[in-house]
mmCIF file of C-alpha atoms in Angstrom:
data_model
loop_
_atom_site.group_PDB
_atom_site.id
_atom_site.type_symbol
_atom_site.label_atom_id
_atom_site.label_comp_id
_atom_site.label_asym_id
_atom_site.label_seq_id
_atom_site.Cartn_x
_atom_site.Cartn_y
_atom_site.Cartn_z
ATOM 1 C CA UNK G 145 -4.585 91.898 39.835
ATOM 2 C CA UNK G 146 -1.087 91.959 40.812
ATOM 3 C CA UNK G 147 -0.250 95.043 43.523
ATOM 4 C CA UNK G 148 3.154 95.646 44.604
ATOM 5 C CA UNK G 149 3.776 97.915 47.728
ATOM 6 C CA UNK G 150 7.223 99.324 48.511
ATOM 7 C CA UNK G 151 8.357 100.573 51.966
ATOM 8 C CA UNK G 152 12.086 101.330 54.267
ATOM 9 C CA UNK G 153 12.888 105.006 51.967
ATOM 10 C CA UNK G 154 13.512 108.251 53.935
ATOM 11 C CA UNK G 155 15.644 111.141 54.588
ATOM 12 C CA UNK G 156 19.815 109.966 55.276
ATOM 13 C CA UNK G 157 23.439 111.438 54.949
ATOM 14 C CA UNK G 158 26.092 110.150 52.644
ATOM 15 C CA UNK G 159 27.567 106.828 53.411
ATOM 16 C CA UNK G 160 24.459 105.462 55.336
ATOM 17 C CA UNK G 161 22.422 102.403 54.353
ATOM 18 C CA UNK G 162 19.083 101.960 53.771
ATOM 19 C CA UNK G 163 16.957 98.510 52.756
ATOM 20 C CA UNK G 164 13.782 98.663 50.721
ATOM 21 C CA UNK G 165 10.770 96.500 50.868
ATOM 22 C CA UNK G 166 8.440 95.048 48.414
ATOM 23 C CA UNK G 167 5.459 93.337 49.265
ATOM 24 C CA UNK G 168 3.181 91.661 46.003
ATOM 25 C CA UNK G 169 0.123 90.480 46.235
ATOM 26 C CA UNK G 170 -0.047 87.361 44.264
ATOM 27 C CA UNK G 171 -0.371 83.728 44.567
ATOM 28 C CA UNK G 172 2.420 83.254 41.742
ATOM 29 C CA UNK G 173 5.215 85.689 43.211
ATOM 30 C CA UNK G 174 8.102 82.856 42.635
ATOM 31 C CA UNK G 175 7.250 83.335 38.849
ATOM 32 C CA UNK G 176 8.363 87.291 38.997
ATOM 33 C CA UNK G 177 11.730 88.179 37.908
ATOM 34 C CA UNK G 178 11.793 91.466 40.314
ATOM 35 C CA UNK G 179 13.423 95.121 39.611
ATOM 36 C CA UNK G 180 14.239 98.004 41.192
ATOM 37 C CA UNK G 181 14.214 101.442 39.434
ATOM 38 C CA UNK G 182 14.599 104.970 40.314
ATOM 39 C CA UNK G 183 13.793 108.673 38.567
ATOM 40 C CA UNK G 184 15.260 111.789 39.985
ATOM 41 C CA UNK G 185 13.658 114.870 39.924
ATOM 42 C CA UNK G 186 14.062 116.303 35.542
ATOM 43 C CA UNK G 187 15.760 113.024 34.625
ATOM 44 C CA UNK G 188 14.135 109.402 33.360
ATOM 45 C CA UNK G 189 13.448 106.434 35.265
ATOM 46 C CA UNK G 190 16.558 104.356 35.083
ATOM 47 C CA UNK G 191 16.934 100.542 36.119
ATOM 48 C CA UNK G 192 19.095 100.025 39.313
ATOM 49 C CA UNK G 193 18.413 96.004 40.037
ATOM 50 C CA UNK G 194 17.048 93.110 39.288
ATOM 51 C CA UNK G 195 16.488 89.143 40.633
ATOM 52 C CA UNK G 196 15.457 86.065 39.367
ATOM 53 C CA UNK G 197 12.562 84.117 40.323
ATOM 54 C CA UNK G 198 14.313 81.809 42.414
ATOM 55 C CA UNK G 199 16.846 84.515 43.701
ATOM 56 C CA UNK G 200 20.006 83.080 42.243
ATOM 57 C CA UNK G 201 20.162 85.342 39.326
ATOM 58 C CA UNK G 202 20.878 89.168 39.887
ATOM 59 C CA UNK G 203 21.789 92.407 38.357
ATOM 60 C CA UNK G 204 22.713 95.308 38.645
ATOM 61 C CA UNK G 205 22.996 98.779 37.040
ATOM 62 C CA UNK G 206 27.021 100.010 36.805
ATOM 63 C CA UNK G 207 26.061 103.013 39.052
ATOM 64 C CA UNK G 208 25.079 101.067 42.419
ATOM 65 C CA UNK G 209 26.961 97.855 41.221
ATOM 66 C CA UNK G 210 28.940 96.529 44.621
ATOM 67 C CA UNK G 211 27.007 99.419 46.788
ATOM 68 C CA UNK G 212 23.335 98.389 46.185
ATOM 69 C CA UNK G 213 22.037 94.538 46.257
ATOM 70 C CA UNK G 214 19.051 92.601 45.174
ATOM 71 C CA UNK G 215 17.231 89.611 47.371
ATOM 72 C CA UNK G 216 13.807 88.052 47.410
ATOM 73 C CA UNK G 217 12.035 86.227 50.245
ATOM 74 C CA UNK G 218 9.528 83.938 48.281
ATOM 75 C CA UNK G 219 7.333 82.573 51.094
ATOM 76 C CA UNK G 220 7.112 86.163 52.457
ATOM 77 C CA UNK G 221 5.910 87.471 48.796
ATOM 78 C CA UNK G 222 8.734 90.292 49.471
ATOM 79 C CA UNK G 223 11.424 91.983 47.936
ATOM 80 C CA UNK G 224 14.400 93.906 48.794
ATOM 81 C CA UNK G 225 16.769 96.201 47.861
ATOM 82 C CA UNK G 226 19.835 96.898 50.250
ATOM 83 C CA UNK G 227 21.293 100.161 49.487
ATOM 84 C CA UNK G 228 24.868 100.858 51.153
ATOM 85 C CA UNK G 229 27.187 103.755 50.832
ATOM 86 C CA UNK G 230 24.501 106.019 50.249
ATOM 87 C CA UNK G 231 25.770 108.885 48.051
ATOM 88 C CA UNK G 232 23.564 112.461 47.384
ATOM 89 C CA UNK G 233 23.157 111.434 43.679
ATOM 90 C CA UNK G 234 21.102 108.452 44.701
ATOM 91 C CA UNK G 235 18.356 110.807 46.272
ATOM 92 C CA UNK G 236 14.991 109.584 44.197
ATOM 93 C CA UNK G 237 12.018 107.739 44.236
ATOM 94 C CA UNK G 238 12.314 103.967 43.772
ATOM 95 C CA UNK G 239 10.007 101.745 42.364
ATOM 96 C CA UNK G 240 10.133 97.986 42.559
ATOM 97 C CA UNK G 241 8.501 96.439 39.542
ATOM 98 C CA UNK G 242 7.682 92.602 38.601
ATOM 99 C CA UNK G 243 7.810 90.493 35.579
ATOM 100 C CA UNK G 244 6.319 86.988 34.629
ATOM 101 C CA UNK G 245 9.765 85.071 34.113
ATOM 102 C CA UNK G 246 9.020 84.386 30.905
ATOM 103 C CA UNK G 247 9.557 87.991 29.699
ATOM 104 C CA UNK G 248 12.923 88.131 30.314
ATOM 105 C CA UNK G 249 15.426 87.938 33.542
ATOM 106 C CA UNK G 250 17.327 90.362 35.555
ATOM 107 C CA UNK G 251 19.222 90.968 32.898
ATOM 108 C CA UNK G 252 17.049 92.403 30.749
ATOM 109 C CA UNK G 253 15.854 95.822 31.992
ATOM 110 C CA UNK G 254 12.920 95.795 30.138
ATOM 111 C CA UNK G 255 9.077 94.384 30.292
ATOM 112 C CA UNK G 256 8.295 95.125 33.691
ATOM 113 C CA UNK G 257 4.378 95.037 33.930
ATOM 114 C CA UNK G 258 3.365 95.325 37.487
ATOM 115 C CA UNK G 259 4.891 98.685 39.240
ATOM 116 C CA UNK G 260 4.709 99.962 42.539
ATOM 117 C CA UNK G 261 3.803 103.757 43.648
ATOM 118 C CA UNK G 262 7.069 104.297 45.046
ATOM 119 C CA UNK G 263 9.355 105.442 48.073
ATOM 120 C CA UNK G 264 11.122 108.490 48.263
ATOM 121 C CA UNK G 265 15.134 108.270 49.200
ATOM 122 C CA UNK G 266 16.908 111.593 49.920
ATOM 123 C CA UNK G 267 20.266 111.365 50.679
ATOM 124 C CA UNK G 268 21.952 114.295 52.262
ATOM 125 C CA UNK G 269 25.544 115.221 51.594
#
């Protein structure tokens, strides 16, 4: 069974930073492609990031694209999510969510088997 833990959200004002962390329990976790999504309070979940097994590969959604960033720490089983220039319309819960690389890499949104419970971000203007 695959488990993925994230940690790092909480409350902050506009134009702060914030990293997430996600910790997987597995043996295999260089085999994940890795993503990070978020839902907002009435509205879907929507992707926000993704990485690549081996960390080279990343993506990102055109809303946090050059504010939020992607990276992976194999030999710690972790992943992050570096969020920068924190605005009030990124307040939601974040999930990070993992893939066997063979469904697909960051660039495909989609497929994501393993999810986390999720971390609340709040972002006050």
């Amino acid at each position: 069974q695959v488990l993925l833990a994230e940690s790092g959200g909480g409350l902050v004002q506009a134009g702060d930073s914030l990293r997430l962390s996600c910790t997987v329990s597995t043996p295999t976790f260089s085999n994940f492609t890795m993503g990070w999504f978020r839902q907002a309070p009435g509205k879907e979940r929507e992707f926000v990031a993704g990485i690549s097994p081996n960390g080279v590969g990343k993506f990102a959604a055109d809303s946090v694209k050059g504010r939020f960033t992607a990276s992976r720490d194999n030999a710690k089983n972790a992943a992050y999510l570096q969020m920068n220039t924190l605005k009030p319309e990124d307040t939601a819960t974040y999930y990070c969510a993992g893939k066997l690389y063979y469904k697909g890499g960051p660039y495909y949104t989609s497929g994501y088997d393993y999810w986390g419970q999720g971390t609340q971000v709040t972002v006050s203007s």
